Amino acid sequence: MAEQHYFTSSPDTPERRRTIRVELAGREREVTTANGIFSPEGVDKGTEALLRRVPEPAEAGTFLDIGCGWGPIALTMALKSPAATVYAVDVNERSLGLTRDNAAALGCENIVASTPDKVPAGVGFDLIWSNPPIRVGKAALHEILLTWLPRLNVGGEAYLVVQKNLGSDSLQSWLGETLGEGYEIERFAREKAFRVLRIERLA
């Protein structure tokens, strides 16, 4: 049932938290997860592939994790770039609560975890890392990406990890057609079943 729940704002099952140990930003760390969210058992394979392949983030800037879950991507950004502001967005309030608690436990005071509508409209992003929620369906996924990718600052980059068999190639084509000439889109890396797409805002 977890896959049905993590797309909702309030999972209808009682929260059952547990502590796990995972590797984030080159070290083993203790984090809290729970039922009713994405990948409660640990860092999922797509996110692992993304974090292995992306370039090191800048020391400072405004960063974004789309669909943060319990926070592995946002936490990695925050740990690697403590001078950056890292927005972690999710529709699932349980995920946001876990991300906030994990950020506090790991000393990441630079994470802002919120629902998408609470991110101030004027905020632009220098870097986006995301394992986007492909299983919400194509229309919903496109709406999510068109909400956030146009908010890249000029020169800003987004890195998205997508399974090849879940449409990475067609998503790359759609992004090129939809975003237009002001963006550069490329397949940045591949790892087994996963592709990492890079989107740069040029103008």
PDB file of N, CA, C and O in Angstrom, residues 6 63-75 77 86-93 95-97 99-100 111-120 123 125 128-133 144-145 147-148 151:
ATOM      1  N   TYR A   6       2.214   7.381  -0.701  1.00  0.00           N
ATOM      2  CA  TYR A   6       3.211   8.446  -0.665  1.00  0.00           C
ATOM      3  C   TYR A   6       2.911   9.585  -1.627  1.00  0.00           C
ATOM      4  O   TYR A   6       3.522  10.647  -1.540  1.00  0.00           O
ATOM      5  N   PHE A  63      19.211  25.717  -3.719  1.00  0.00           N
ATOM      6  CA  PHE A  63      19.068  24.382  -4.298  1.00  0.00           C
ATOM      7  C   PHE A  63      17.652  23.853  -4.051  1.00  0.00           C
ATOM      8  O   PHE A  63      16.942  24.322  -3.165  1.00  0.00           O
ATOM      9  N   LEU A  64      17.283  22.829  -4.834  1.00  0.00           N
ATOM     10  CA  LEU A  64      15.938  22.247  -4.724  1.00  0.00           C
ATOM     11  C   LEU A  64      15.984  20.742  -4.918  1.00  0.00           C
ATOM     12  O   LEU A  64      16.664  20.242  -5.814  1.00  0.00           O
ATOM     13  N   ASP A  65      15.230  20.038  -4.075  1.00  0.00           N
ATOM     14  CA  ASP A  65      14.963  18.606  -4.231  1.00  0.00           C
ATOM     15  C   ASP A  65      13.459  18.458  -4.439  1.00  0.00           C
ATOM     16  O   ASP A  65      12.668  18.793  -3.545  1.00  0.00           O
ATOM     17  N   ILE A  66      13.065  17.969  -5.614  1.00  0.00           N
ATOM     18  CA  ILE A  66      11.640  17.791  -5.936  1.00  0.00           C
ATOM     19  C   ILE A  66      11.214  16.384  -5.519  1.00  0.00           C
ATOM     20  O   ILE A  66      11.718  15.393  -6.050  1.00  0.00           O
ATOM     21  N   GLY A  67      10.264  16.278  -4.577  1.00  0.00           N
ATOM     22  CA  GLY A  67       9.803  14.982  -4.103  1.00  0.00           C
ATOM     23  C   GLY A  67      10.800  14.391  -3.129  1.00  0.00           C
ATOM     24  O   GLY A  67      11.407  13.359  -3.397  1.00  0.00           O
ATOM     25  N   CYS A  68      10.939  15.034  -1.983  1.00  0.00           N
ATOM     26  CA  CYS A  68      12.082  14.737  -1.104  1.00  0.00           C
ATOM     27  C   CYS A  68      11.977  13.431  -0.327  1.00  0.00           C
ATOM     28  O   CYS A  68      12.986  12.923   0.154  1.00  0.00           O
ATOM     29  N   GLY A  69      10.762  12.870  -0.161  1.00  0.00           N
ATOM     30  CA  GLY A  69      10.664  11.673   0.675  1.00  0.00           C
ATOM     31  C   GLY A  69      11.181  11.965   2.078  1.00  0.00           C
ATOM     32  O   GLY A  69      10.904  13.027   2.645  1.00  0.00           O
ATOM     33  N   TRP A  70      11.951  11.023   2.641  1.00  0.00           N
ATOM     34  CA  TRP A  70      12.501  11.272   3.990  1.00  0.00           C
ATOM     35  C   TRP A  70      13.761  12.126   3.944  1.00  0.00           C
ATOM     36  O   TRP A  70      14.319  12.472   4.985  1.00  0.00           O
ATOM     37  N   GLY A  71      14.235  12.476   2.706  1.00  0.00           N
ATOM     38  CA  GLY A  71      15.253  13.490   2.600  1.00  0.00           C
ATOM     39  C   GLY A  71      16.634  13.144   2.100  1.00  0.00           C
ATOM     40  O   GLY A  71      17.530  13.975   2.216  1.00  0.00           O
ATOM     41  N   PRO A  72      16.883  11.971   1.490  1.00  0.00           N
ATOM     42  CA  PRO A  72      18.269  11.640   1.150  1.00  0.00           C
ATOM     43  C   PRO A  72      18.950  12.620   0.200  1.00  0.00           C
ATOM     44  O   PRO A  72      20.132  12.933   0.377  1.00  0.00           O
ATOM     45  N   ILE A  73      18.229  13.128  -0.803  1.00  0.00           N
ATOM     46  CA  ILE A  73      18.845  14.057  -1.748  1.00  0.00           C
ATOM     47  C   ILE A  73      19.067  15.421  -1.092  1.00  0.00           C
ATOM     48  O   ILE A  73      20.160  15.989  -1.158  1.00  0.00           O
ATOM     49  N   ALA A  74      18.041  15.953  -0.445  1.00  0.00           N
ATOM     50  CA  ALA A  74      18.178  17.252   0.217  1.00  0.00           C
ATOM     51  C   ALA A  74      19.254  17.208   1.297  1.00  0.00           C
ATOM     52  O   ALA A  74      20.045  18.151   1.440  1.00  0.00           O
ATOM     53  N   LEU A  75      19.298  16.134   2.069  1.00  0.00           N
ATOM     54  CA  LEU A  75      20.308  16.011   3.120  1.00  0.00           C
ATOM     55  C   LEU A  75      21.713  15.977   2.524  1.00  0.00           C
ATOM     56  O   LEU A  75      22.634  16.598   3.056  1.00  0.00           O
ATOM     57  N   MET A  77      22.693  17.313  -0.352  1.00  0.00           N
ATOM     58  CA  MET A  77      22.986  18.684  -0.786  1.00  0.00           C
ATOM     59  C   MET A  77      23.405  19.556   0.403  1.00  0.00           C
ATOM     60  O   MET A  77      24.387  20.297   0.349  1.00  0.00           O
ATOM     61  N   VAL A  86      18.682  24.933   0.914  1.00  0.00           N
ATOM     62  CA  VAL A  86      18.154  23.761   0.212  1.00  0.00           C
ATOM     63  C   VAL A  86      16.662  23.637   0.492  1.00  0.00           C
ATOM     64  O   VAL A  86      16.249  23.398   1.637  1.00  0.00           O
ATOM     65  N   TYR A  87      15.865  23.812  -0.556  1.00  0.00           N
ATOM     66  CA  TYR A  87      14.426  23.589  -0.442  1.00  0.00           C
ATOM     67  C   TYR A  87      14.139  22.118  -0.735  1.00  0.00           C
ATOM     68  O   TYR A  87      14.583  21.580  -1.751  1.00  0.00           O
ATOM     69  N   ALA A  88      13.396  21.482   0.166  1.00  0.00           N
ATOM     70  CA  ALA A  88      12.976  20.086  -0.002  1.00  0.00           C
ATOM     71  C   ALA A  88      11.454  20.091  -0.090  1.00  0.00           C
ATOM     72  O   ALA A  88      10.779  20.426   0.896  1.00  0.00           O
ATOM     73  N   VAL A  89      10.906  19.774  -1.267  1.00  0.00           N
ATOM     74  CA  VAL A  89       9.459  19.861  -1.430  1.00  0.00           C
ATOM     75  C   VAL A  89       8.849  18.478  -1.610  1.00  0.00           C
ATOM     76  O   VAL A  89       9.442  17.579  -2.203  1.00  0.00           O
ATOM     77  N   ASP A  90       7.649  18.332  -1.070  1.00  0.00           N
ATOM     78  CA  ASP A  90       6.893  17.084  -1.202  1.00  0.00           C
ATOM     79  C   ASP A  90       5.436  17.411  -0.884  1.00  0.00           C
ATOM     80  O   ASP A  90       5.168  18.358  -0.137  1.00  0.00           O
ATOM     81  N   VAL A  91       4.524  16.630  -1.467  1.00  0.00           N
ATOM     82  CA  VAL A  91       3.112  16.805  -1.115  1.00  0.00           C
ATOM     83  C   VAL A  91       2.753  16.022   0.143  1.00  0.00           C
ATOM     84  O   VAL A  91       1.704  16.258   0.749  1.00  0.00           O
ATOM     85  N   ASN A  92       3.598  15.085   0.535  1.00  0.00           N
ATOM     86  CA  ASN A  92       3.328  14.184   1.644  1.00  0.00           C
ATOM     87  C   ASN A  92       3.833  14.808   2.951  1.00  0.00           C
ATOM     88  O   ASN A  92       5.033  14.959   3.160  1.00  0.00           O
ATOM     89  N   GLU A  93       2.918  15.180   3.835  1.00  0.00           N
ATOM     90  CA  GLU A  93       3.286  15.839   5.090  1.00  0.00           C
ATOM     91  C   GLU A  93       4.149  14.935   5.976  1.00  0.00           C
ATOM     92  O   GLU A  93       5.002  15.420   6.712  1.00  0.00           O
ATOM     93  N   SER A  95       6.392  12.800   4.900  1.00  0.00           N
ATOM     94  CA  SER A  95       7.745  12.917   4.353  1.00  0.00           C
ATOM     95  C   SER A  95       8.409  14.201   4.823  1.00  0.00           C
ATOM     96  O   SER A  95       9.584  14.211   5.216  1.00  0.00           O
ATOM     97  N   LEU A  96       7.670  15.304   4.795  1.00  0.00           N
ATOM     98  CA  LEU A  96       8.238  16.583   5.206  1.00  0.00           C
ATOM     99  C   LEU A  96       8.625  16.580   6.676  1.00  0.00           C
ATOM    100  O   LEU A  96       9.679  17.107   7.060  1.00  0.00           O
ATOM    101  N   GLY A  97       7.800  15.962   7.511  1.00  0.00           N
ATOM    102  CA  GLY A  97       8.139  15.866   8.926  1.00  0.00           C
ATOM    103  C   GLY A  97       9.414  15.079   9.155  1.00  0.00           C
ATOM    104  O   GLY A  97      10.269  15.465   9.974  1.00  0.00           O
ATOM    105  N   THR A  99      11.853  14.649   6.910  1.00  0.00           N
ATOM    106  CA  THR A  99      12.973  15.432   6.380  1.00  0.00           C
ATOM    107  C   THR A  99      13.406  16.491   7.392  1.00  0.00           C
ATOM    108  O   THR A  99      14.604  16.691   7.637  1.00  0.00           O
ATOM    109  N   ARG A 100      12.442  17.173   7.986  1.00  0.00           N
ATOM    110  CA  ARG A 100      12.785  18.191   8.995  1.00  0.00           C
ATOM    111  C   ARG A 100      13.521  17.567  10.172  1.00  0.00           C
ATOM    112  O   ARG A 100      14.529  18.098  10.651  1.00  0.00           O
ATOM    113  N   ILE A 111      18.171  23.463   5.496  1.00  0.00           N
ATOM    114  CA  ILE A 111      17.087  22.825   4.741  1.00  0.00           C
ATOM    115  C   ILE A 111      15.755  23.465   5.091  1.00  0.00           C
ATOM    116  O   ILE A 111      15.427  23.661   6.257  1.00  0.00           O
ATOM    117  N   VAL A 112      14.989  23.805   4.043  1.00  0.00           N
ATOM    118  CA  VAL A 112      13.621  24.303   4.198  1.00  0.00           C
ATOM    119  C   VAL A 112      12.704  23.249   3.581  1.00  0.00           C
ATOM    120  O   VAL A 112      12.660  23.100   2.357  1.00  0.00           O
ATOM    121  N   ALA A 113      11.996  22.491   4.407  1.00  0.00           N
ATOM    122  CA  ALA A 113      11.112  21.425   3.922  1.00  0.00           C
ATOM    123  C   ALA A 113       9.680  21.941   3.911  1.00  0.00           C
ATOM    124  O   ALA A 113       9.164  22.378   4.948  1.00  0.00           O
ATOM    125  N   SER A 114       9.037  21.897   2.745  1.00  0.00           N
ATOM    126  CA  SER A 114       7.687  22.447   2.661  1.00  0.00           C
ATOM    127  C   SER A 114       6.922  21.838   1.505  1.00  0.00           C
ATOM    128  O   SER A 114       7.504  21.245   0.592  1.00  0.00           O
ATOM    129  N   THR A 115       5.617  22.026   1.538  1.00  0.00           N
ATOM    130  CA  THR A 115       4.799  21.672   0.385  1.00  0.00           C
ATOM    131  C   THR A 115       5.110  22.653  -0.746  1.00  0.00           C
ATOM    132  O   THR A 115       5.578  23.777  -0.499  1.00  0.00           O
ATOM    133  N   PRO A 116       4.872  22.264  -1.992  1.00  0.00           N
ATOM    134  CA  PRO A 116       5.234  23.134  -3.118  1.00  0.00           C
ATOM    135  C   PRO A 116       4.628  24.536  -3.045  1.00  0.00           C
ATOM    136  O   PRO A 116       5.283  25.521  -3.393  1.00  0.00           O
ATOM    137  N   ASP A 117       3.404  24.640  -2.560  1.00  0.00           N
ATOM    138  CA  ASP A 117       2.728  25.942  -2.542  1.00  0.00           C
ATOM    139  C   ASP A 117       3.305  26.909  -1.520  1.00  0.00           C
ATOM    140  O   ASP A 117       3.028  28.111  -1.573  1.00  0.00           O
ATOM    141  N   LYS A 118       4.121  26.406  -0.596  1.00  0.00           N
ATOM    142  CA  LYS A 118       4.709  27.271   0.439  1.00  0.00           C
ATOM    143  C   LYS A 118       6.073  27.829   0.027  1.00  0.00           C
ATOM    144  O   LYS A 118       6.656  28.620   0.762  1.00  0.00           O
ATOM    145  N   VAL A 119       6.609  27.414  -1.114  1.00  0.00           N
ATOM    146  CA  VAL A 119       7.885  27.970  -1.594  1.00  0.00           C
ATOM    147  C   VAL A 119       7.589  29.348  -2.181  1.00  0.00           C
ATOM    148  O   VAL A 119       6.763  29.461  -3.092  1.00  0.00           O
ATOM    149  N   PRO A 120       8.237  30.407  -1.691  1.00  0.00           N
ATOM    150  CA  PRO A 120       7.937  31.748  -2.197  1.00  0.00           C
ATOM    151  C   PRO A 120       8.079  31.842  -3.718  1.00  0.00           C
ATOM    152  O   PRO A 120       9.027  31.305  -4.302  1.00  0.00           O
ATOM    153  N   VAL A 123      11.439  32.849  -5.578  1.00  0.00           N
ATOM    154  CA  VAL A 123      12.690  32.106  -5.381  1.00  0.00           C
ATOM    155  C   VAL A 123      13.071  31.377  -6.666  1.00  0.00           C
ATOM    156  O   VAL A 123      12.267  30.639  -7.244  1.00  0.00           O
ATOM    157  N   PHE A 125      16.288  28.919  -8.575  1.00  0.00           N
ATOM    158  CA  PHE A 125      17.184  27.859  -8.122  1.00  0.00           C
ATOM    159  C   PHE A 125      18.431  27.760  -8.989  1.00  0.00           C
ATOM    160  O   PHE A 125      18.363  27.819 -10.212  1.00  0.00           O
ATOM    161  N   ILE A 128      19.021  21.912  -9.129  1.00  0.00           N
ATOM    162  CA  ILE A 128      17.927  20.998  -8.793  1.00  0.00           C
ATOM    163  C   ILE A 128      18.439  19.573  -8.947  1.00  0.00           C
ATOM    164  O   ILE A 128      19.005  19.226  -9.987  1.00  0.00           O
ATOM    165  N   TRP A 129      18.280  18.776  -7.916  1.00  0.00           N
ATOM    166  CA  TRP A 129      18.507  17.332  -7.997  1.00  0.00           C
ATOM    167  C   TRP A 129      17.182  16.664  -7.676  1.00  0.00           C
ATOM    168  O   TRP A 129      16.509  17.039  -6.702  1.00  0.00           O
ATOM    169  N   SER A 130      16.793  15.666  -8.467  1.00  0.00           N
ATOM    170  CA  SER A 130      15.506  15.016  -8.195  1.00  0.00           C
ATOM    171  C   SER A 130      15.437  13.610  -8.766  1.00  0.00           C
ATOM    172  O   SER A 130      15.937  13.342  -9.858  1.00  0.00           O
ATOM    173  N   ASN A 131      14.810  12.747  -7.994  1.00  0.00           N
ATOM    174  CA  ASN A 131      14.319  11.464  -8.472  1.00  0.00           C
ATOM    175  C   ASN A 131      12.806  11.651  -8.583  1.00  0.00           C
ATOM    176  O   ASN A 131      12.084  11.391  -7.634  1.00  0.00           O
ATOM    177  N   PRO A 132      12.327  12.206  -9.701  1.00  0.00           N
ATOM    178  CA  PRO A 132      10.935  12.654  -9.769  1.00  0.00           C
ATOM    179  C   PRO A 132       9.951  11.485  -9.696  1.00  0.00           C
ATOM    180  O   PRO A 132      10.281  10.351 -10.065  1.00  0.00           O
ATOM    181  N   PRO A 133       8.734  11.763  -9.212  1.00  0.00           N
ATOM    182  CA  PRO A 133       7.741  10.696  -9.017  1.00  0.00           C
ATOM    183  C   PRO A 133       7.104  10.250 -10.329  1.00  0.00           C
ATOM    184  O   PRO A 133       5.968  10.614 -10.645  1.00  0.00           O
ATOM    185  N   ILE A 144       4.482  18.814 -12.744  1.00  0.00           N
ATOM    186  CA  ILE A 144       5.486  19.032 -11.704  1.00  0.00           C
ATOM    187  C   ILE A 144       6.751  19.642 -12.303  1.00  0.00           C
ATOM    188  O   ILE A 144       7.293  20.633 -11.798  1.00  0.00           O
ATOM    189  N   LEU A 145       7.227  19.060 -13.387  1.00  0.00           N
ATOM    190  CA  LEU A 145       8.478  19.543 -13.984  1.00  0.00           C
ATOM    191  C   LEU A 145       8.322  20.950 -14.547  1.00  0.00           C
ATOM    192  O   LEU A 145       9.244  21.772 -14.457  1.00  0.00           O
ATOM    193  N   THR A 147       6.425  23.165 -13.334  1.00  0.00           N
ATOM    194  CA  THR A 147       6.348  24.069 -12.187  1.00  0.00           C
ATOM    195  C   THR A 147       7.738  24.523 -11.757  1.00  0.00           C
ATOM    196  O   THR A 147       7.955  25.686 -11.426  1.00  0.00           O
ATOM    197  N   TRP A 148       8.706  23.589 -11.787  1.00  0.00           N
ATOM    198  CA  TRP A 148      10.004  23.853 -11.163  1.00  0.00           C
ATOM    199  C   TRP A 148      11.133  24.166 -12.146  1.00  0.00           C
ATOM    200  O   TRP A 148      11.959  25.033 -11.868  1.00  0.00           O
ATOM    201  N   ARG A 151      11.974  27.651 -13.079  1.00  0.00           N
ATOM    202  CA  ARG A 151      12.467  28.475 -11.974  1.00  0.00           C
ATOM    203  C   ARG A 151      13.979  28.322 -11.771  1.00  0.00           C
ATOM    204  O   ARG A 151      14.534  28.868 -10.811  1.00  0.00           O
TER     205      ARG A 151
END
